[in-house]
């Protein structure tokens, strides 16, 4: 049988292809599973234990368990990096680019599949942990509080959003650097450690720029409005999106016009 | 039909492909020949849009590969067999490629059977031997049932069984009316299946045309003469516009006059001939002659 005459590159086809690619490589779905198992396990432990979340200082934050989410985010950054760098590493990127020579769709499909999966899993994780919190009752301020109560909802939403944000950031960073080790070192060095180490070494007038690094902005977003320093949640979202646009634009441009 | 027009690719200072123009006719097997480093792979990479030409253009059926809405149905490519994730099974590798074009799953099974990988389809491609990897590469190229197949060094590193398999497969694909464009640095390999040749050296076109044209152009026929009077015969042949080389006291290699003329000259002067044989160049010799000036990394011949 000859392939049907309707066969051509479509957005839906590219999405299916990326979906297949993700689930057919063990290291990728294991990284994904580890990210969420880690988030669920650590946050679940903190909720049941209650010592940190229910203490005097933290007890008034109903969504305190989302403080664990940056750990899951880190694992998802690595997943994002691996999803694209492993194609460069083993040459299968050439197969991908021959199948979809305009290239843009491949990057968009990868981003869409990863974002969709991590968003769904992130929401499920948060709902499960919220339920556990209600059962455990270890955080006084959360007792009987609806998930959709503004005091709860925005914090949970902001915390959950860092999970897909991490995977997207990793994907774009990996596409930029095209090498897993380099991308991961770059992430740790520039985005994770530099904002903690460099402010001590730089003149005070310059340390303000670190407030605009992605993790700093993500922390503001996770606060659900409780933190307004150095800027509010709306600004934090703009900062986070700006990072994606700049990183994504550069990665897209290089993918589109660089030889593979 | 594949058409290259003034195709040029520069990597910094280095020009890999230099003002290359040629046509690959539809429905034939065309051999793409050149020494290592001549620019064959670069040309093929530009054909499928992996590398962007510095100048010029290469098209398939009048369109650049990137502009095809369904490229896999026009061109099947195998550039290197290892363009596969080693952790992914052959089946899922093919499925992911097929899905981009919404080709049915049944097509994946078909090509797996066509190349004889159906029994190992669920095994990780990382464990495949070179020959199996090559088969998977061919399966990927065949997925869209394309009318044009582009294969870069398909027999490189294969054992004799694998070489035979590729040769039979390509012959049968060509018999179905497909265009096959395959590169090699070995003329002997291509001479068995190619009808047309495109020969390049150092990124430049050396020759394009049919195998017969190539042999005709490659040089005149040579005549070998064995005679006890070789010296005298060589003297008599002087001035007829031929080149004569003698390998020993009785043997001459003559270019520029044919065997009949040499025989007549010998008879005229009463010279004894033990052997008078004319032969045309083999494809291999003709290729070596054409490319010896265009080898990028040539070994230094010791001075004689």
mmCIF file of C-alpha atoms in Angstrom, chain B:
data_model
loop_
_atom_site.group_PDB
_atom_site.id
_atom_site.type_symbol
_atom_site.label_atom_id
_atom_site.label_comp_id
_atom_site.label_asym_id
_atom_site.label_seq_id
_atom_site.Cartn_x
_atom_site.Cartn_y
_atom_site.Cartn_z
ATOM 1 C CA UNK B 1 14.954 15.466 -10.936
ATOM 2 C CA UNK B 2 17.706 17.033 -8.866
ATOM 3 C CA UNK B 3 19.306 20.200 -10.217
ATOM 4 C CA UNK B 4 22.297 21.986 -8.713
ATOM 5 C CA UNK B 5 23.015 25.447 -10.039
ATOM 6 C CA UNK B 6 26.233 27.227 -9.124
ATOM 7 C CA UNK B 7 26.028 25.560 -5.734
ATOM 8 C CA UNK B 8 28.658 26.883 -3.332
ATOM 9 C CA UNK B 9 29.359 26.203 0.327
ATOM 10 C CA UNK B 10 32.068 27.910 2.326
ATOM 11 C CA UNK B 11 33.025 27.115 5.910
ATOM 12 C CA UNK B 12 35.000 30.205 6.848
ATOM 13 C CA UNK B 13 38.014 30.255 4.557
ATOM 14 C CA UNK B 14 37.510 26.712 3.328
ATOM 15 C CA UNK B 15 35.394 26.214 0.232
ATOM 16 C CA UNK B 16 33.810 22.785 0.459
ATOM 17 C CA UNK B 17 31.675 23.076 -2.668
ATOM 18 C CA UNK B 18 32.625 25.474 -5.415
ATOM 19 C CA UNK B 19 30.209 26.648 -8.120
ATOM 20 C CA UNK B 20 28.839 23.157 -8.682
ATOM 21 C CA UNK B 21 26.213 22.634 -11.376
ATOM 22 C CA UNK B 22 24.768 19.285 -12.441
ATOM 23 C CA UNK B 23 21.512 17.495 -13.124
ATOM 24 C CA UNK B 24 20.390 14.110 -11.850
ATOM 25 C CA UNK B 25 18.004 12.661 -14.407
ATOM 26 C CA UNK B 26 14.793 11.037 -13.168
ATOM 27 C CA UNK B 27 14.411 7.271 -13.165
ATOM 28 C CA UNK B 28 18.109 6.491 -13.281
ATOM 29 C CA UNK B 29 20.837 5.540 -10.849
ATOM 30 C CA UNK B 30 23.347 8.342 -10.694
ATOM 31 C CA UNK B 31 26.662 7.815 -8.983
ATOM 32 C CA UNK B 32 28.144 10.769 -7.152
ATOM 33 C CA UNK B 33 31.863 10.241 -7.092
ATOM 34 C CA UNK B 34 34.829 11.964 -5.665
ATOM 35 C CA UNK B 35 37.745 11.362 -3.355
ATOM 36 C CA UNK B 36 37.196 11.774 0.396
ATOM 37 C CA UNK B 37 36.725 15.437 1.250
ATOM 38 C CA UNK B 38 35.594 16.342 -2.269
ATOM 39 C CA UNK B 39 32.316 17.829 -1.013
ATOM 40 C CA UNK B 40 29.901 14.972 -1.718
ATOM 41 C CA UNK B 41 28.342 14.877 1.744
ATOM 42 C CA UNK B 42 28.130 18.656 1.911
ATOM 43 C CA UNK B 43 26.287 18.700 -1.413
ATOM 44 C CA UNK B 44 23.830 16.076 -0.189
ATOM 45 C CA UNK B 45 23.343 17.931 3.082
ATOM 46 C CA UNK B 46 22.492 21.067 1.127
ATOM 47 C CA UNK B 47 20.097 19.049 -1.024
ATOM 48 C CA UNK B 48 17.972 18.195 2.028
ATOM 49 C CA UNK B 49 18.319 21.543 3.750
ATOM 50 C CA UNK B 50 20.638 20.504 6.574
ATOM 51 C CA UNK B 51 23.299 22.947 5.378
ATOM 52 C CA UNK B 52 22.379 26.256 3.846
ATOM 53 C CA UNK B 53 24.298 27.047 0.625
ATOM 54 C CA UNK B 54 26.586 30.077 0.670
ATOM 55 C CA UNK B 55 25.590 30.622 -2.926
ATOM 56 C CA UNK B 56 23.613 28.973 -5.677
ATOM 57 C CA UNK B 57 20.780 26.546 -5.318
ATOM 58 C CA UNK B 58 19.923 22.858 -5.327
ATOM 59 C CA UNK B 59 16.360 21.788 -6.083
ATOM 60 C CA UNK B 60 14.229 18.665 -6.263
ATOM 61 C CA UNK B 61 11.586 18.761 -8.987
ATOM 62 C CA UNK B 62 12.087 22.505 -9.238
ATOM 63 C CA UNK B 63 11.644 23.224 -5.555
ATOM 64 C CA UNK B 64 14.049 23.668 -2.693
ATOM 65 C CA UNK B 65 13.685 20.808 -0.223
ATOM 66 C CA UNK B 66 12.671 23.177 2.575
ATOM 67 C CA UNK B 67 9.746 24.439 0.538
ATOM 68 C CA UNK B 68 8.185 21.021 0.033
ATOM 69 C CA UNK B 69 5.044 20.552 2.139
ATOM 70 C CA UNK B 70 5.689 16.792 2.237
ATOM 71 C CA UNK B 71 9.447 16.345 1.727
ATOM 72 C CA UNK B 72 9.577 12.693 2.799
ATOM 73 C CA UNK B 73 7.233 11.740 -0.025
ATOM 74 C CA UNK B 74 9.601 13.258 -2.580
ATOM 75 C CA UNK B 75 13.040 12.532 -1.213
ATOM 76 C CA UNK B 76 14.268 9.677 0.959
ATOM 77 C CA UNK B 77 17.607 10.334 2.553
ATOM 78 C CA UNK B 78 20.256 8.350 4.307
ATOM 79 C CA UNK B 79 23.214 10.568 5.122
ATOM 80 C CA UNK B 80 24.668 8.641 8.015
ATOM 81 C CA UNK B 81 23.176 5.497 9.388
ATOM 82 C CA UNK B 82 23.662 6.567 12.975
ATOM 83 C CA UNK B 83 21.214 9.488 12.906
ATOM 84 C CA UNK B 84 19.191 7.515 15.440
ATOM 85 C CA UNK B 85 18.775 7.819 19.206
ATOM 86 C CA UNK B 86 20.531 4.718 20.571
ATOM 87 C CA UNK B 87 17.967 4.385 23.360
ATOM 88 C CA UNK B 88 15.003 4.307 21.012
ATOM 89 C CA UNK B 89 13.741 1.176 19.268
ATOM 90 C CA UNK B 90 13.791 0.922 15.490
ATOM 91 C CA UNK B 91 10.002 0.888 15.515
ATOM 92 C CA UNK B 92 9.659 4.075 17.547
ATOM 93 C CA UNK B 93 12.392 5.792 15.552
ATOM 94 C CA UNK B 94 10.456 5.131 12.361
ATOM 95 C CA UNK B 95 7.124 5.897 13.986
ATOM 96 C CA UNK B 96 8.329 9.333 15.127
ATOM 97 C CA UNK B 97 9.491 10.108 11.584
ATOM 98 C CA UNK B 98 6.285 8.759 10.017
ATOM 99 C CA UNK B 99 4.097 10.784 12.376
ATOM 100 C CA UNK B 100 5.572 14.101 11.222
ATOM 101 C CA UNK B 101 3.952 13.446 7.841
ATOM 102 C CA UNK B 102 0.926 11.601 9.239
ATOM 103 C CA UNK B 103 1.985 8.436 7.453
ATOM 104 C CA UNK B 104 0.052 5.412 8.747
ATOM 105 C CA UNK B 105 1.582 3.074 11.334
ATOM 106 C CA UNK B 106 1.167 0.212 8.876
ATOM 107 C CA UNK B 107 3.791 1.897 6.692
ATOM 108 C CA UNK B 108 6.325 1.590 9.523
ATOM 109 C CA UNK B 109 5.725 -2.153 9.620
ATOM 110 C CA UNK B 110 6.020 -2.360 5.841
ATOM 111 C CA UNK B 111 9.433 -0.713 5.641
ATOM 112 C CA UNK B 112 10.669 -2.768 8.592
ATOM 113 C CA UNK B 113 9.782 -5.911 6.676
ATOM 114 C CA UNK B 114 11.232 -4.512 3.462
ATOM 115 C CA UNK B 115 14.672 -4.120 5.048
ATOM 116 C CA UNK B 116 14.453 -7.267 7.153
ATOM 117 C CA UNK B 117 14.360 -5.632 10.584
ATOM 118 C CA UNK B 118 10.841 -6.694 11.616
ATOM 119 C CA UNK B 119 12.130 -9.219 14.152
ATOM 120 C CA UNK B 120 14.311 -6.683 15.986
ATOM 121 C CA UNK B 121 11.966 -3.702 15.597
ATOM 122 C CA UNK B 122 11.403 -3.382 19.351
ATOM 123 C CA UNK B 123 15.090 -3.570 20.261
ATOM 124 C CA UNK B 124 17.073 -0.463 21.094
ATOM 125 C CA UNK B 125 18.832 0.856 18.015
ATOM 126 C CA UNK B 126 21.980 1.443 20.064
ATOM 127 C CA UNK B 127 22.631 -2.295 20.049
ATOM 128 C CA UNK B 128 22.429 -2.587 16.270
ATOM 129 C CA UNK B 129 25.408 -3.632 14.199
ATOM 130 C CA UNK B 130 26.637 -1.358 11.437
ATOM 131 C CA UNK B 131 24.726 -3.381 8.877
ATOM 132 C CA UNK B 132 21.487 -3.233 10.872
ATOM 133 C CA UNK B 133 21.957 0.497 11.374
ATOM 134 C CA UNK B 134 22.373 0.854 7.624
ATOM 135 C CA UNK B 135 19.155 -1.096 7.080
ATOM 136 C CA UNK B 136 17.346 1.155 9.523
ATOM 137 C CA UNK B 137 18.694 4.171 7.632
ATOM 138 C CA UNK B 138 17.346 2.754 4.379
ATOM 139 C CA UNK B 139 13.999 2.005 6.051
ATOM 140 C CA UNK B 140 13.804 5.632 7.195
ATOM 141 C CA UNK B 141 14.539 6.802 3.662
ATOM 142 C CA UNK B 142 11.802 4.561 2.228
ATOM 143 C CA UNK B 143 9.078 5.592 4.715
ATOM 144 C CA UNK B 144 7.431 8.184 2.507
ATOM 145 C CA UNK B 145 7.699 5.997 -0.617
ATOM 146 C CA UNK B 146 9.718 8.764 -2.310
ATOM 147 C CA UNK B 147 10.497 8.984 -5.998
ATOM 148 C CA UNK B 148 14.015 10.199 -5.250
ATOM 149 C CA UNK B 149 16.467 8.381 -2.993
ATOM 150 C CA UNK B 150 19.627 10.066 -1.786
ATOM 151 C CA UNK B 151 22.193 7.847 -0.102
ATOM 152 C CA UNK B 152 25.586 8.919 1.159
ATOM 153 C CA UNK B 153 28.152 6.120 1.018
ATOM 154 C CA UNK B 154 25.550 3.399 1.620
ATOM 155 C CA UNK B 155 28.010 0.528 1.442
ATOM 156 C CA UNK B 156 30.701 2.089 3.602
ATOM 157 C CA UNK B 157 31.785 -0.346 6.257
ATOM 158 C CA UNK B 158 29.367 -3.082 5.255
ATOM 159 C CA UNK B 159 30.333 -6.719 5.019
ATOM 160 C CA UNK B 160 30.001 -8.462 1.632
ATOM 161 C CA UNK B 161 26.470 -9.654 2.469
ATOM 162 C CA UNK B 162 25.384 -6.144 3.288
ATOM 163 C CA UNK B 163 26.980 -4.747 0.141
ATOM 164 C CA UNK B 164 25.148 -7.297 -1.962
ATOM 165 C CA UNK B 165 21.890 -6.503 -0.191
ATOM 166 C CA UNK B 166 22.212 -2.745 -0.805
ATOM 167 C CA UNK B 167 23.169 -3.345 -4.426
ATOM 168 C CA UNK B 168 20.125 -5.543 -5.065
ATOM 169 C CA UNK B 169 17.824 -3.173 -3.235
ATOM 170 C CA UNK B 170 19.020 -0.153 -5.203
ATOM 171 C CA UNK B 171 18.703 -2.017 -8.479
ATOM 172 C CA UNK B 172 15.141 -3.014 -7.661
ATOM 173 C CA UNK B 173 14.258 0.532 -6.565
ATOM 174 C CA UNK B 174 15.677 1.904 -9.800
ATOM 175 C CA UNK B 175 13.733 -0.731 -11.742
ATOM 176 C CA UNK B 176 10.569 0.679 -10.167
ATOM 177 C CA UNK B 177 11.381 3.955 -11.892
ATOM 178 C CA UNK B 178 12.821 5.790 -8.914
ATOM 179 C CA UNK B 179 15.687 8.208 -9.091
ATOM 180 C CA UNK B 180 18.638 7.023 -7.053
ATOM 181 C CA UNK B 181 21.466 9.397 -6.247
ATOM 182 C CA UNK B 182 24.225 7.735 -4.306
ATOM 183 C CA UNK B 183 27.700 8.792 -3.409
ATOM 184 C CA UNK B 184 30.840 6.767 -3.106
ATOM 185 C CA UNK B 185 34.551 7.225 -3.257
ATOM 186 C CA UNK B 186 34.854 3.810 -4.896
ATOM 187 C CA UNK B 187 34.253 3.692 -8.622
ATOM 188 C CA UNK B 188 34.235 -0.095 -8.580
ATOM 189 C CA UNK B 189 31.139 -0.021 -6.384
ATOM 190 C CA UNK B 190 29.239 2.417 -8.574
ATOM 191 C CA UNK B 191 30.256 0.921 -11.889
ATOM 192 C CA UNK B 192 27.985 -2.037 -11.131
ATOM 193 C CA UNK B 193 24.773 -0.037 -10.850
ATOM 194 C CA UNK B 194 25.176 3.565 -11.972
ATOM 195 C CA UNK B 195 24.107 4.725 -15.422
ATOM 196 C CA UNK B 196 25.033 8.365 -14.937
ATOM 197 C CA UNK B 197 27.974 9.830 -13.089
ATOM 198 C CA UNK B 198 28.627 13.131 -11.395
ATOM 199 C CA UNK B 199 32.282 13.388 -10.470
ATOM 200 C CA UNK B 200 33.685 16.105 -8.267
ATOM 201 C CA UNK B 201 37.072 16.898 -6.783
ATOM 202 C CA UNK B 202 37.888 19.604 -4.258
ATOM 203 C CA UNK B 203 34.325 20.849 -4.467
ATOM 204 C CA UNK B 204 34.416 21.422 -8.216
ATOM 205 C CA UNK B 205 32.659 19.527 -10.961
ATOM 206 C CA UNK B 206 35.055 17.342 -12.914
ATOM 207 C CA UNK B 207 32.544 15.578 -15.115
ATOM 208 C CA UNK B 208 28.827 14.889 -15.393
ATOM 209 C CA UNK B 209 27.252 12.558 -17.896
ATOM 210 C CA UNK B 210 26.616 8.934 -18.723
ATOM 211 C CA UNK B 211 29.125 6.199 -18.001
ATOM 212 C CA UNK B 212 29.850 5.852 -21.777
ATOM 213 C CA UNK B 213 30.545 9.558 -22.132
ATOM 214 C CA UNK B 214 32.831 9.377 -19.166
ATOM 215 C CA UNK B 215 34.851 6.530 -20.627
ATOM 216 C CA UNK B 216 35.052 8.290 -23.978
ATOM 217 C CA UNK B 217 36.262 11.494 -22.389
ATOM 218 C CA UNK B 218 38.616 9.908 -19.944
ATOM 219 C CA UNK B 219 41.315 9.322 -22.500
ATOM 220 C CA UNK B 220 42.226 7.510 -25.677
ATOM 221 C CA UNK B 221 42.576 3.777 -25.834
ATOM 222 C CA UNK B 222 45.942 2.312 -25.185
ATOM 223 C CA UNK B 223 47.700 -0.274 -27.234
ATOM 224 C CA UNK B 224 50.221 -2.660 -25.797
ATOM 225 C CA UNK B 225 52.848 -4.041 -28.121
ATOM 226 C CA UNK B 226 55.349 -6.785 -27.373
ATOM 227 C CA UNK B 227 58.065 -7.059 -29.980
ATOM 228 C CA UNK B 228 61.748 -8.077 -30.089
ATOM 229 C CA UNK B 229 62.182 -4.999 -32.315
ATOM 230 C CA UNK B 230 60.475 -2.619 -29.864
ATOM 231 C CA UNK B 231 63.125 0.051 -30.251
ATOM 232 C CA UNK B 232 62.897 0.075 -34.038
ATOM 233 C CA UNK B 233 59.078 0.111 -33.947
ATOM 234 C CA UNK B 234 59.079 3.074 -31.578
ATOM 235 C CA UNK B 235 61.340 4.954 -34.005
ATOM 236 C CA UNK B 236 59.035 4.232 -36.954
ATOM 237 C CA UNK B 237 56.003 5.454 -35.010
ATOM 238 C CA UNK B 238 57.605 8.802 -34.153
ATOM 239 C CA UNK B 239 55.918 11.769 -35.741
ATOM 240 C CA UNK B 240 52.449 10.244 -35.805
ATOM 241 C CA UNK B 241 51.283 12.229 -32.787
ATOM 242 C CA UNK B 242 51.376 9.352 -30.358
ATOM 243 C CA UNK B 243 52.968 8.897 -26.938
ATOM 244 C CA UNK B 244 55.052 5.833 -26.372
ATOM 245 C CA UNK B 245 56.254 4.479 -23.071
ATOM 246 C CA UNK B 246 58.334 1.383 -22.767
ATOM 247 C CA UNK B 247 58.089 -0.776 -19.679
ATOM 248 C CA UNK B 248 60.948 -3.077 -20.655
ATOM 249 C CA UNK B 249 63.115 -3.744 -23.724
ATOM 250 C CA UNK B 250 60.378 -5.597 -25.572
ATOM 251 C CA UNK B 251 57.132 -3.948 -24.362
ATOM 252 C CA UNK B 252 55.601 -0.637 -25.484
ATOM 253 C CA UNK B 253 52.496 1.210 -24.227
ATOM 254 C CA UNK B 254 51.229 3.379 -27.046
ATOM 255 C CA UNK B 255 48.538 6.064 -26.936
ATOM 256 C CA UNK B 256 47.336 8.078 -29.902
ATOM 257 C CA UNK B 257 47.391 5.536 -32.712
ATOM 258 C CA UNK B 258 45.231 2.455 -32.954
ATOM 259 C CA UNK B 259 46.286 -1.171 -33.185
ATOM 260 C CA UNK B 260 45.579 -1.408 -36.936
ATOM 261 C CA UNK B 261 47.954 1.430 -37.746
ATOM 262 C CA UNK B 262 50.680 0.004 -35.537
ATOM 263 C CA UNK B 263 50.277 -3.399 -37.199
ATOM 264 C CA UNK B 264 50.547 -1.826 -40.663
ATOM 265 C CA UNK B 265 53.658 0.131 -39.715
ATOM 266 C CA UNK B 266 55.284 -3.033 -38.343
ATOM 267 C CA UNK B 267 54.469 -5.022 -41.484
ATOM 268 C CA UNK B 268 55.758 -2.228 -43.727
ATOM 269 C CA UNK B 269 59.134 -2.361 -42.042
ATOM 270 C CA UNK B 270 59.251 -6.086 -41.521
ATOM 271 C CA UNK B 271 59.176 -5.882 -37.709
ATOM 272 C CA UNK B 272 58.121 -8.947 -35.721
ATOM 273 C CA UNK B 273 55.241 -8.574 -33.262
ATOM 274 C CA UNK B 274 54.559 -11.076 -30.465
ATOM 275 C CA UNK B 275 51.558 -9.221 -29.074
ATOM 276 C CA UNK B 276 49.371 -6.366 -30.257
ATOM 277 C CA UNK B 277 46.449 -5.649 -27.935
ATOM 278 C CA UNK B 278 44.292 -2.586 -27.532
ATOM 279 C CA UNK B 279 42.242 -1.955 -24.438
ATOM 280 C CA UNK B 280 40.066 0.823 -23.142
ATOM 281 C CA UNK B 281 40.462 2.227 -19.654
ATOM 282 C CA UNK B 282 38.461 0.629 -16.907
ATOM 283 C CA UNK B 283 36.118 2.945 -15.039
ATOM 284 C CA UNK B 284 38.421 2.724 -12.086
ATOM 285 C CA UNK B 285 41.475 3.820 -14.088
ATOM 286 C CA UNK B 286 39.533 6.596 -15.777
ATOM 287 C CA UNK B 287 38.323 7.827 -12.410
ATOM 288 C CA UNK B 288 41.801 7.763 -10.944
ATOM 289 C CA UNK B 289 43.127 9.662 -13.933
ATOM 290 C CA UNK B 290 40.413 12.296 -13.651
ATOM 291 C CA UNK B 291 40.705 12.811 -9.914
ATOM 292 C CA UNK B 292 44.422 12.436 -9.303
ATOM 293 C CA UNK B 293 44.874 16.165 -9.682
ATOM 294 C CA UNK B 294 41.934 16.863 -7.418
ATOM 295 C CA UNK B 295 42.680 14.858 -4.317
ATOM 296 C CA UNK B 296 42.575 16.971 -1.230
ATOM 297 C CA UNK B 297 44.782 14.873 0.994
ATOM 298 C CA UNK B 298 47.127 13.030 -1.298
ATOM 299 C CA UNK B 299 50.017 10.923 -0.094
ATOM 300 C CA UNK B 300 53.395 12.144 -1.267
ATOM 301 C CA UNK B 301 54.731 9.917 -4.033
ATOM 302 C CA UNK B 302 58.394 9.080 -3.516
ATOM 303 C CA UNK B 303 60.612 10.673 -6.185
ATOM 304 C CA UNK B 304 61.658 8.209 -8.859
#
